[in-house]
Amino acid sequence: MAVDNEEAETRAAILEVVRRTWGYDSLRPLQEEAVRAGLEGRDSVVVLPTGGGKSLCYQVPPVLAGRTDIVVSPLISLMKDQVDGLLANGYPAAALHSAQTAAERADAERFIASGDCHLVFVSPERLVTSWFLQTVENLGINTFSVDEAHCISQWGHDFRPEYRQLAVLKQRVPGATIHAFTATATERVREDIVEQLGLEDPTMLVGRFDRPNLIYRLIPRLDTNDQVSEVLSRHQGEAAIIYCISRKDTEKLAEKLAADGHRAACYHAGLESGERHRTQEAFSTEQLDIVVATVAFGMGIDRSDVRCIIHAAMPKSVEHYQQETGRAGRDGLSAECVLLHSPADALKWRTVLERGAAESGENGEGLEGSLRLLDGMRRYCSPGRCRHRVLSEYFGQTYEPPRRGDPATDGAVSAPGAATNPQDPDGCGACDVCLGETEGLVDGIRDAQMILSCVARVEQRYGMGHVVDVLRGADTERIRSLRHDELSTWGLMKDRDRKEVMNLTFQLLDQDLLARSEGEYPVLCLNQASVEVMRGERRVQLVPIRVKRARTTAREAASWEGVDRALFDSLRELRTELARRRDVPPYVIFSDASLRDMARKRPATSEEFLDVHGVGDKKLADFGDAFLARIRDHVGSAAAAGLDDPGGPGDPPPDLFETG
Ligand code: ADP
Ligand code: ZN
């Protein structure tokens, strides 16, 4: 049929552009549909998770249609990175923003006026100036893509008032079509985007929210420094972001990591803007491996090879968690997201939110909303259910575990043999629960009774620190003078770690089996539920806090399968060198996914080089010789050293994680 033919032709044309320009040989879910909307001039809303490949959806149509399109972007750093990346692939693009010199700006304007430029990145404020709208009219531009479109909605988590001005687009540019892109999932935000932008009968393309290449781990927090170090030891020399709640915590932790020899720095809104900028830049250019940050850090970070995200404490909503962990593994390779969790976190947030609401004198509605979000996050942190599943369900999607070899769920360049968890076919194979690292809830009645009776013995007049001291049989001046060493509960838990007893007590508070007075020095006190527990009339389930070692996931192992590690490291050095010479971030030259594929295939000719993931015509022309020479040298020197096979295909994957 004619329609089928046309469809097949369009698909072939799209794939051809994608292969030639970016060196990718297949499309990710919904990319084809989104490109079609762009070609057909039909308004669209495209919701894909971070790393889902939204940019390609607006980059391809202007090439196929031979026109110039506009992309609205919220941050200058994002625009610059995108333009650099596109130019490195030989894709004509430009940006107009306030950080340009007059000369740069004139250059960009000339380029745009020539009509040879396919994409122009611009901020919302600049787009709606009359000068710009006149240019749009002169050039007959009528396709606009709005990136980070949730910024237009005050229901989103990143409202930017300047986005509201985009409402004039449909009125000022006759026949304009608008394509909105976001990673924010909620229905309400989506509807708001449609309404604010005045979209007409838009195609709604909502992707799957699950990120199969992310490994989620929830670990009971006992000692932040030690636990962070342990996680980082699995990611030597790789990019990591650690989120803390307070500025002071970020400073202390960054200092400690730097003292341990990591290339780490802190980042928060209290730092002077020049310093913030330098840190961001150093991270982008791989001079820094680790940033310890408050949530202020992240937007504008386009580094696609972040291998590890650690939350030193629980964030206040699943939306935040999804966004922050979304910065890991954008290149499609495995990455690890660890949440160090204490039941104290939720209590702390509740206090902070209540205090904030009281101080701002706002009505209860805002507070109620934030407490509801907090509750969602608490549910994510409760034990027993697959983290991937809980996250998907939170965003209203049913979870399907990845199947072997499925390109939609199997990442960009999985090597053959990538299996999910062999023990549990329904499990994700990529979270602490499905990997069997965390135990489920256990009967906690005895522990609970010891703690509660101690609260009763000290007559509900002391705080948690003191109660825990008594339970652990501390022999201090204070305890002796209060004669609390004579209580029957003194030393009941003396064989337990202090942090463990604290953690258990927080769990009781969190489950409302124990109460706490208000004020600066809260005192532990009993409630009706406590009494029932003490009488043995009520079940208590607690999270055991023994911590098992993290295991290698099948996926993580597979992403290294056949990769010559020494060659990979050498190619990474070459990439850094070239990046420095060209003054661009290294990922603009090649992603980690490309380098691993190169170190796996070890191409010897230009033709073979084109076969590497992420190599298109332009990159072959620009970098082919340098990388081929490096590979030749490496293979040659390994052969000279008398190795049959210089760690090539067939090598066992490196043991990144301790097993067992
Ligand atoms: P998003 O904006 O949705 O967070 P990006 O557009 O930045 O995601 O894409 C994430 C990464 O995936 C980029 O490195 C991009 O080049 C890559 N990518 C996009 N589409 C494909 C594809 N079809 N095949 C392989 N890699 C892709
Ligand atoms: Zn799971």
XYZ file of C-alpha atoms and ligand atoms in Angstrom:
688
model
C 0.000 0.000 0.000
C 1.079 3.545 -0.728
C 0.843 4.609 2.894
C 3.036 1.757 4.036
C 5.578 2.597 1.383
C 5.669 6.176 2.448
C 6.107 5.179 6.043
C 8.922 2.846 5.210
C 10.620 5.520 3.128
C 10.412 8.081 5.903
C 11.796 5.584 8.380
C 14.696 4.791 6.070
C 15.405 8.479 5.567
C 15.408 9.132 9.308
C 17.738 6.214 9.974
C 20.073 7.358 7.238
C 20.437 10.828 8.805
C 20.915 9.317 12.258
C 23.567 6.921 11.038
C 25.441 9.472 8.948
C 25.411 12.231 11.535
C 25.550 10.425 14.866
C 26.664 6.938 13.975
C 23.719 5.263 15.699
C 22.040 2.421 13.885
C 18.651 2.276 15.541
C 16.102 4.594 17.090
C 15.068 4.658 20.704
C 11.409 4.264 21.674
C 9.173 7.095 20.410
C 11.941 8.895 18.555
C 10.451 7.968 15.193
C 6.982 9.141 16.202
C 8.380 12.403 17.542
C 10.405 13.058 14.378
C 7.313 12.388 12.287
C 5.337 14.963 14.257
C 8.137 17.414 13.488
C 8.042 16.583 9.793
C 4.269 16.694 9.530
C 3.989 19.995 11.372
C 1.759 18.599 14.068
C 2.051 19.972 17.604
C 3.410 17.431 20.048
C 4.252 16.794 23.667
C 7.119 14.359 24.100
C 7.721 12.980 27.577
C 10.824 10.831 27.805
C 12.997 10.129 30.823
C 16.370 11.805 31.139
C 18.742 10.139 28.719
C 15.807 8.945 26.611
C 17.073 10.834 23.569
C 14.775 13.838 23.310
C 17.289 16.000 21.433
C 17.393 13.739 18.403
C 13.630 14.233 18.025
C 14.055 17.912 17.197
C 17.462 17.620 15.548
C 16.400 15.315 12.716
C 13.319 17.046 11.180
C 15.033 20.262 9.998
C 17.730 18.199 8.255
C 15.182 16.108 6.373
C 12.973 19.075 5.589
C 15.907 21.352 4.706
C 14.773 24.140 7.003
C 15.769 26.138 10.067
C 14.007 25.355 13.359
C 14.176 27.023 16.748
C 14.870 25.335 20.100
C 13.963 27.145 23.291
C 16.305 26.204 26.108
C 16.437 27.483 29.687
C 20.180 27.644 30.332
C 23.078 29.088 28.409
C 25.373 26.236 29.455
C 22.917 23.711 28.014
C 22.768 25.589 24.720
C 26.526 25.859 24.431
C 27.057 22.162 25.111
C 24.452 21.166 22.583
C 25.842 23.420 19.869
C 29.396 22.169 20.519
C 28.175 18.585 20.314
C 26.269 19.206 17.094
C 29.148 21.016 15.390
C 31.473 18.144 16.294
C 29.138 15.921 14.281
C 29.130 18.352 11.369
C 25.588 19.482 12.125
C 25.033 23.198 11.446
C 23.675 24.809 14.627
C 23.993 28.103 16.470
C 22.909 29.728 19.699
C 21.978 33.278 20.605
C 22.432 34.278 24.206
C 23.551 37.055 26.489
C 26.999 35.599 27.209
C 28.179 36.142 23.621
C 30.487 38.948 22.537
C 29.157 41.335 19.900
C 31.338 39.656 17.280
C 30.193 36.132 18.169
C 26.678 37.313 18.050
C 27.074 38.951 14.630
C 28.621 35.709 13.347
C 25.737 33.650 14.646
C 23.200 36.055 13.170
C 24.856 35.939 9.764
C 24.908 32.170 9.870
C 21.242 32.039 10.774
C 20.298 34.536 8.057
C 22.077 32.367 5.472
C 19.433 29.696 5.983
C 22.115 26.969 6.181
C 21.731 26.587 9.913
C 19.324 23.809 10.911
C 18.862 24.640 14.572
C 18.980 27.883 16.513
C 19.039 27.659 20.312
C 17.581 30.610 22.118
C 16.289 31.564 25.559
C 12.583 32.278 25.999
C 13.217 35.956 26.819
C 15.185 36.483 23.632
C 12.770 34.577 21.442
C 9.879 36.917 22.173
C 11.771 40.141 21.408
C 10.426 41.924 18.350
C 13.822 41.750 16.638
C 13.830 37.996 16.917
C 10.244 37.551 15.856
C 10.970 39.684 12.812
C 13.916 37.414 11.931
C 11.665 34.418 12.359
C 9.218 35.954 9.929
C 11.887 36.912 7.389
C 13.272 33.399 7.319
C 9.878 31.766 7.227
C 10.660 29.789 10.388
C 7.608 28.079 11.809
C 8.759 25.117 13.886
C 9.617 25.607 17.544
C 10.788 23.030 20.036
C 10.531 23.853 23.710
C 13.065 21.934 25.784
C 12.460 21.366 29.512
C 8.864 22.381 28.830
C 7.772 21.637 32.408
C 9.436 24.954 33.332
C 6.250 26.627 32.058
C 4.129 25.000 34.748
C 4.022 26.012 38.338
C 3.022 22.447 39.157
C 6.393 21.289 37.927
C 9.392 21.237 40.205
C 11.297 23.883 38.260
C 8.922 26.704 37.389
C 10.501 29.552 35.376
C 8.254 32.571 34.900
C 10.060 33.607 31.693
C 8.680 30.457 30.045
C 5.192 31.933 30.370
C 6.047 34.432 27.639
C 6.075 31.584 25.136
C 2.298 31.783 25.148
C 2.588 34.511 22.491
C 4.249 32.209 19.939
C 1.049 30.804 18.532
C -0.429 34.303 18.202
C 2.594 36.072 16.785
C 3.774 33.429 14.331
C 0.975 32.331 12.036
C 1.080 28.626 11.282
C 3.638 27.944 14.002
C 3.917 24.390 15.232
C 5.277 23.709 18.684
C 6.894 20.593 20.085
C 7.225 20.419 23.848
C 9.832 18.157 25.447
C 10.106 17.217 29.091
C 11.118 14.426 31.424
C 8.470 15.300 33.994
C 5.724 12.806 34.087
C 2.722 14.006 35.964
C -0.540 14.414 34.131
C -1.168 17.815 35.601
C 2.091 19.267 34.300
C 1.431 17.784 30.887
C -1.998 19.399 30.684
C -0.564 22.678 31.827
C 2.047 22.606 29.058
C -0.637 22.049 26.412
C -2.754 24.864 27.742
C -0.023 27.427 28.334
C 1.556 26.962 24.924
C -1.820 26.857 23.204
C -1.047 23.549 21.490
C -3.663 22.378 19.004
C -4.656 18.739 19.146
C -1.093 17.696 19.977
C 0.295 14.204 19.549
C 1.020 12.974 23.067
C 4.079 10.752 23.185
C 4.769 9.469 26.665
C 7.681 7.098 27.047
C 8.497 4.531 29.670
C 9.917 5.989 32.810
C 11.994 3.097 33.838
C 15.740 3.439 33.304
C 16.882 -0.177 32.989
C 20.573 0.715 32.993
C 20.393 2.264 36.451
C 21.048 0.079 39.466
C 19.136 1.337 42.496
C 20.418 0.522 45.944
C 18.983 1.570 49.255
C 21.411 1.110 52.117
C 20.637 1.774 55.791
C 22.828 4.707 56.770
C 25.205 4.011 59.608
C 28.315 5.982 58.796
C 28.012 8.349 55.860
C 31.736 8.825 55.260
C 32.592 5.139 55.330
C 29.640 4.121 53.247
C 30.248 6.812 50.628
C 33.884 5.713 50.392
C 32.871 2.115 49.943
C 30.509 2.950 47.092
C 33.081 5.199 45.428
C 35.689 2.461 45.585
C 33.624 0.732 42.901
C 33.949 3.814 40.677
C 37.612 4.806 40.729
C 38.337 7.577 38.273
C 34.703 7.702 37.154
C 32.269 10.573 37.391
C 30.031 10.711 40.453
C 27.627 13.171 42.046
C 26.826 13.048 45.758
C 23.779 14.883 47.033
C 23.594 16.178 50.613
C 20.815 18.182 52.169
C 22.828 20.926 53.866
C 25.585 23.125 52.486
C 27.798 22.372 55.430
C 27.521 18.640 54.803
C 28.624 19.083 51.188
C 31.690 21.048 52.321
C 32.714 18.549 54.977
C 32.270 15.522 52.756
C 34.081 17.092 49.779
C 36.973 17.979 52.045
C 37.191 14.461 53.367
C 37.072 12.925 49.888
C 39.748 15.311 48.637
C 41.914 14.361 51.615
C 41.436 10.714 50.633
C 42.882 11.519 47.223
C 39.704 11.892 45.178
C 39.331 14.730 42.712
C 36.299 16.142 44.516
C 34.736 19.549 45.165
C 31.560 20.874 46.712
C 28.816 22.877 45.043
C 25.936 24.779 46.584
C 23.958 27.967 46.181
C 25.936 29.706 48.928
C 29.150 29.719 46.913
C 30.177 32.718 44.890
C 28.981 32.364 41.291
C 32.487 32.352 39.790
C 33.451 29.415 41.957
C 30.277 27.548 41.130
C 30.960 28.096 37.478
C 34.546 26.840 37.779
C 33.423 23.676 39.555
C 30.785 22.963 36.943
C 33.326 23.559 34.182
C 35.950 21.338 35.841
C 33.411 18.528 36.147
C 32.372 18.917 32.502
C 35.946 18.792 31.281
C 36.819 15.773 33.438
C 39.266 17.633 35.646
C 37.008 16.760 38.526
C 35.491 13.335 39.155
C 33.207 13.988 42.087
C 30.899 16.836 42.951
C 29.309 16.892 46.394
C 26.289 19.092 46.020
C 22.966 20.276 47.249
C 20.131 19.919 44.770
C 21.240 23.205 43.171
C 23.713 21.212 41.095
C 22.798 19.249 38.064
C 20.711 21.146 35.630
C 23.053 22.122 32.842
C 25.288 19.124 33.439
C 25.421 17.313 30.186
C 28.164 14.862 31.103
C 26.728 11.605 29.885
C 29.188 9.279 31.651
C 28.169 9.861 35.270
C 28.520 6.351 36.683
C 27.361 6.911 40.230
C 24.862 9.070 42.124
C 24.828 8.895 45.899
C 22.180 10.465 48.088
C 23.644 10.906 51.549
C 20.085 11.322 52.816
C 16.586 10.807 51.517
C 15.292 13.545 49.171
C 11.885 15.028 49.861
C 10.040 13.636 46.844
C 10.215 10.854 44.297
C 10.185 13.558 41.616
C 13.439 14.944 42.992
C 14.922 11.492 43.317
C 14.017 10.588 39.750
C 15.469 13.808 38.421
C 18.701 13.603 40.400
C 19.342 9.935 39.673
C 18.365 10.647 36.068
C 21.751 12.323 35.653
C 23.452 8.942 35.859
C 24.165 6.795 32.834
C 22.779 9.029 30.121
C 25.027 7.203 27.683
C 22.957 4.073 28.232
C 25.711 2.208 30.101
C 25.227 0.851 33.600
C 25.345 3.305 36.456
C 24.700 2.963 40.158
C 22.337 5.060 42.302
C 22.746 4.623 46.035
C 20.457 6.111 48.635
C 21.825 6.080 52.175
C 18.673 5.975 54.152
C 17.778 6.545 57.745
C 14.272 6.622 59.144
C 15.361 9.908 60.726
C 15.308 11.563 57.284
C 11.538 11.614 56.907
C 11.128 13.037 60.404
C 13.669 15.731 59.673
C 11.937 16.682 56.418
C 8.588 16.850 58.144
C 9.982 19.317 60.659
C 11.636 21.391 57.932
C 8.472 21.509 55.797
C 6.217 22.363 58.730
C 8.534 25.083 59.914
C 8.804 26.476 56.369
C 5.023 26.580 56.012
C 4.605 28.252 59.387
C 7.231 30.886 58.606
C 5.853 31.752 55.198
C 2.379 31.927 56.723
C 0.944 30.041 53.778
C -2.271 28.091 53.926
C -2.203 24.398 54.710
C -2.576 23.342 51.093
C 1.056 23.738 50.119
C 2.186 21.883 53.208
C -0.305 19.112 52.623
C 1.013 18.736 49.085
C 4.633 18.516 50.174
C 3.833 16.055 52.940
C 2.081 13.892 50.378
C 5.168 13.935 48.165
C 7.298 13.092 51.197
C 5.072 10.142 51.929
C 5.602 8.868 48.397
C 9.335 8.972 48.971
C 8.938 7.128 52.276
C 7.060 4.390 50.483
C 9.886 4.096 47.965
C 12.268 3.595 50.888
C 10.268 0.887 52.590
C 11.770 -2.526 52.105
C 10.639 -5.500 50.148
C 9.568 -4.272 46.728
C 11.648 -3.908 43.585
C 12.821 -0.281 43.326
C 12.360 -0.158 39.548
C 8.802 -1.347 39.983
C 7.954 1.148 42.706
C 9.361 4.046 40.670
C 7.454 3.073 37.525
C 4.246 2.668 39.454
C 4.709 6.008 41.147
C 4.649 7.592 37.698
C 1.531 5.654 36.770
C 3.150 2.949 34.642
C 3.174 -0.786 35.086
C 6.658 -2.209 35.270
C 7.916 -4.789 32.841
C 11.216 -6.431 33.698
C 13.742 -6.189 30.879
C 13.972 -9.066 28.462
C 17.171 -10.399 27.085
C 18.294 -8.693 23.894
C 15.370 -6.283 23.708
C 16.778 -3.049 22.257
C 14.074 -1.010 23.941
C 15.155 -2.106 27.390
C 18.605 -3.394 26.816
C 20.494 -0.139 26.516
C 22.447 1.337 23.684
C 25.336 -1.059 23.241
C 24.827 -4.142 25.282
C 27.189 -6.881 24.386
C 25.849 -10.280 23.452
C 24.904 -12.391 26.405
C 23.507 -9.532 28.454
C 21.197 -11.346 30.762
C 18.950 -10.108 33.487
C 18.870 -11.785 36.831
C 18.916 -15.529 36.273
C 17.544 -16.254 39.747
C 14.469 -14.131 39.460
C 12.905 -13.742 36.021
C 10.352 -11.231 37.325
C 12.964 -9.167 39.064
C 14.764 -6.235 37.505
C 18.203 -7.664 38.173
C 19.283 -4.160 39.053
C 18.145 -3.176 42.534
C 19.132 -4.154 46.063
C 15.881 -6.049 46.537
C 16.037 -8.145 43.360
C 19.762 -8.739 43.769
C 19.052 -10.150 47.206
C 21.275 -7.619 48.970
C 18.720 -6.417 51.459
C 16.716 -8.559 53.737
C 13.021 -7.899 53.998
C 11.332 -6.822 57.204
C 11.952 -8.944 60.242
C 10.060 -9.434 63.457
C 11.227 -6.565 65.656
C 9.095 -7.121 68.744
C 11.966 -7.866 71.128
C 14.051 -4.873 70.064
C 10.989 -2.641 70.203
C 10.054 -3.821 73.684
C 13.550 -3.178 75.005
C 13.610 0.364 73.623
C 10.081 1.235 74.728
C 10.521 -0.095 78.236
C 13.664 1.922 78.600
C 11.698 5.045 77.628
C 9.211 4.090 80.332
C 11.964 3.474 82.912
C 13.479 6.916 82.422
C 9.954 8.231 82.929
C 9.595 9.715 79.436
C 11.834 12.595 80.403
C 14.918 12.088 78.205
C 15.946 12.421 74.603
C 17.051 9.695 72.249
C 20.773 10.018 72.946
C 20.337 9.341 76.625
C 17.911 6.467 76.150
C 20.320 4.823 73.755
C 23.189 5.339 76.227
C 21.205 3.613 78.945
C 20.288 0.724 76.674
C 23.894 0.287 75.685
C 25.012 0.300 79.296
C 27.111 3.448 79.102
C 29.106 4.082 82.256
C 29.226 7.872 82.407
C 29.156 10.457 85.125
C 25.703 11.597 84.030
C 24.226 8.109 84.062
C 25.712 7.338 87.442
C 24.500 10.580 88.989
C 20.993 9.925 87.677
C 21.372 6.346 88.967
C 20.199 5.144 85.576
C 22.809 2.406 85.772
C 20.520 0.821 88.339
C 17.584 0.570 85.940
C 16.575 -2.866 84.707
C 16.955 -1.718 81.110
C 20.546 -0.499 81.605
C 22.831 -2.457 79.260
C 20.012 -4.470 77.653
C 21.482 -3.756 74.206
C 25.118 -3.487 75.189
C 26.315 -5.803 72.442
C 24.807 -3.573 69.745
C 26.374 -0.729 67.832
C 25.233 2.730 68.931
C 24.204 3.706 65.411
C 22.197 0.543 65.094
C 20.199 1.257 68.259
C 19.619 4.842 67.107
C 18.422 3.552 63.762
C 15.973 1.115 65.375
C 14.628 3.880 67.609
C 14.099 6.106 64.581
C 12.239 3.289 62.889
C 9.848 3.119 65.838
C 9.310 6.872 65.639
C 8.798 6.690 61.911
C 6.137 4.006 62.353
C 4.435 6.005 65.128
C 5.102 3.260 67.642
C 6.925 5.838 69.738
C 6.445 9.593 70.051
C 8.618 12.620 70.579
C 7.873 15.969 72.174
C 8.135 19.183 70.164
C 10.848 21.743 70.638
C 14.576 21.998 70.407
C 15.341 19.177 72.847
C 12.688 16.588 72.096
C 11.980 13.958 74.711
C 10.932 10.415 73.826
C 7.499 9.477 75.068
C 5.058 6.617 74.748
C 1.723 6.569 72.966
C -1.144 4.093 72.807
C 0.665 2.017 70.181
C 3.770 1.828 72.392
C 1.695 0.407 75.198
C 0.221 -2.236 72.901
C 3.685 -3.217 71.723
C 4.936 -3.503 75.281
C 2.017 -5.758 76.135
C 2.764 -7.892 73.086
C -0.591 -7.055 71.502
C 0.827 -5.549 68.369
C 3.201 -6.804 65.694
C 6.371 -4.868 64.957
C 8.330 -5.206 61.763
C 11.701 -3.552 61.402
C 14.373 -3.275 58.754
C 17.428 -5.226 59.839
C 20.453 -3.067 59.366
C 23.162 -5.527 58.699
C 24.580 -4.549 55.333
C 25.497 -7.039 52.672
C 28.065 -6.397 49.992
C 26.949 -5.057 46.643
C 27.109 -7.563 43.825
C 27.919 -7.183 40.177
C 24.826 -7.017 38.045
C 24.655 -9.037 34.875
C 24.136 -5.867 32.931
C 27.144 -4.106 34.399
C 29.319 -7.103 33.595
C 27.921 -7.319 30.071
C 28.650 -3.670 29.296
C 32.346 -4.470 29.782
C 32.232 -7.777 27.989
C 34.995 -8.116 25.435
C 36.305 -4.632 26.249
C 40.085 -4.338 26.301
C 40.436 -2.312 29.506
C 43.959 -1.073 28.880
C 42.986 0.073 25.421
C 39.874 1.754 26.802
C 42.004 3.731 29.270
C 44.410 4.703 26.542
C 41.572 5.853 24.274
C 40.195 7.874 27.146
C 43.527 9.665 27.466
C 43.535 10.414 23.775
C 40.028 11.785 24.072
C 41.075 14.106 26.901
C 44.030 15.329 24.858
C 41.923 16.075 21.787
C 39.257 17.749 23.901
C 41.801 20.021 25.529
C 43.243 20.977 22.175
C 39.805 21.840 20.797
C 38.616 23.415 24.013
C 35.475 21.286 24.226
C 34.320 18.841 26.895
C 35.624 15.283 26.235
C 32.182 13.760 25.701
C 31.808 15.995 22.668
C 34.604 13.993 21.031
C 33.217 10.539 21.910
C 31.035 9.107 24.658
C 32.225 6.328 26.954
C 29.845 4.029 25.110
C 31.743 4.719 21.889
C 35.152 4.219 23.502
C 34.108 0.917 25.039
C 32.772 -0.251 21.700
C 36.053 0.793 20.078
C 38.069 -1.063 22.704
C 35.865 -4.067 22.071
C 35.921 -4.098 18.260
C 39.456 -2.742 17.832
C 38.798 -1.501 14.272
C 41.752 -1.437 11.858
C 40.241 0.367 8.851
C 38.028 3.408 8.269
C 35.233 1.128 7.289
C 35.479 -0.828 10.512
C 35.743 2.434 12.426
C 32.395 3.590 10.993
C 30.897 0.483 12.497
C 31.659 1.693 16.026
C 28.711 2.990 18.038
C 28.531 6.789 17.772
C 30.820 7.226 14.765
C 29.258 9.142 11.882
C 30.873 10.601 8.756
C 32.164 13.758 10.412
C 33.770 12.005 13.368
C 35.385 9.480 11.085
C 36.897 12.357 9.115
C 37.982 14.317 12.187
C 39.124 11.634 14.588
C 39.397 8.408 12.627
C 43.135 8.647 11.999
C 44.061 9.534 15.568
C 42.012 6.754 17.147
C 42.942 4.144 14.537
C 46.622 4.914 15.105
C 46.215 4.577 18.869
C 44.468 1.228 18.435
C 47.137 0.021 16.010
C 49.900 0.982 18.455
C 48.169 -0.769 21.288
C 47.523 -3.980 19.375
C 51.072 -3.885 18.006
C 52.774 -3.412 21.350
C 50.665 -6.121 22.946
C 51.647 -8.519 20.168
C 55.318 -7.551 20.568
C 55.027 -8.340 24.252
C 54.136 -11.866 23.232
C 50.498 -11.843 24.140
C 48.333 -13.870 21.811
C 45.353 -11.801 22.472
C 45.858 -8.456 24.174
C 42.963 -8.730 26.525
C 40.504 -8.704 23.707
C 37.136 -10.341 23.239
C 36.627 -13.295 25.471
C 38.261 -11.656 28.457
C 36.286 -12.061 31.633
C 34.629 -8.805 32.637
C 36.626 -6.912 35.246
C 35.545 -7.585 38.767
C 34.216 -4.160 39.615
C 32.083 -5.235 42.474
C 32.975 -7.640 45.156
C 30.725 -10.605 44.935
C 29.210 -12.750 47.635
P 17.530 13.600 26.951
O 17.582 15.006 26.407
O 16.240 12.917 26.661
O 17.919 13.520 28.387
P 19.645 13.176 25.093
O 18.948 13.700 23.906
O 20.680 14.022 25.737
O 18.591 12.728 26.190
O 20.249 11.746 24.730
C 20.992 11.011 25.672
C 22.122 10.298 24.979
O 21.635 9.250 24.154
C 22.938 11.200 24.077
O 24.302 10.883 24.246
C 22.431 10.846 22.693
O 23.391 11.116 21.697
C 22.161 9.365 22.832
N 21.153 8.881 21.858
C 20.035 9.507 21.451
N 19.358 8.748 20.562
C 20.070 7.624 20.382
C 19.896 6.440 19.569
N 18.847 6.292 18.764
N 20.845 5.470 19.659
C 21.907 5.628 20.471
N 22.131 6.704 21.249
C 21.224 7.694 21.222
Zn 14.315 -4.805 41.323
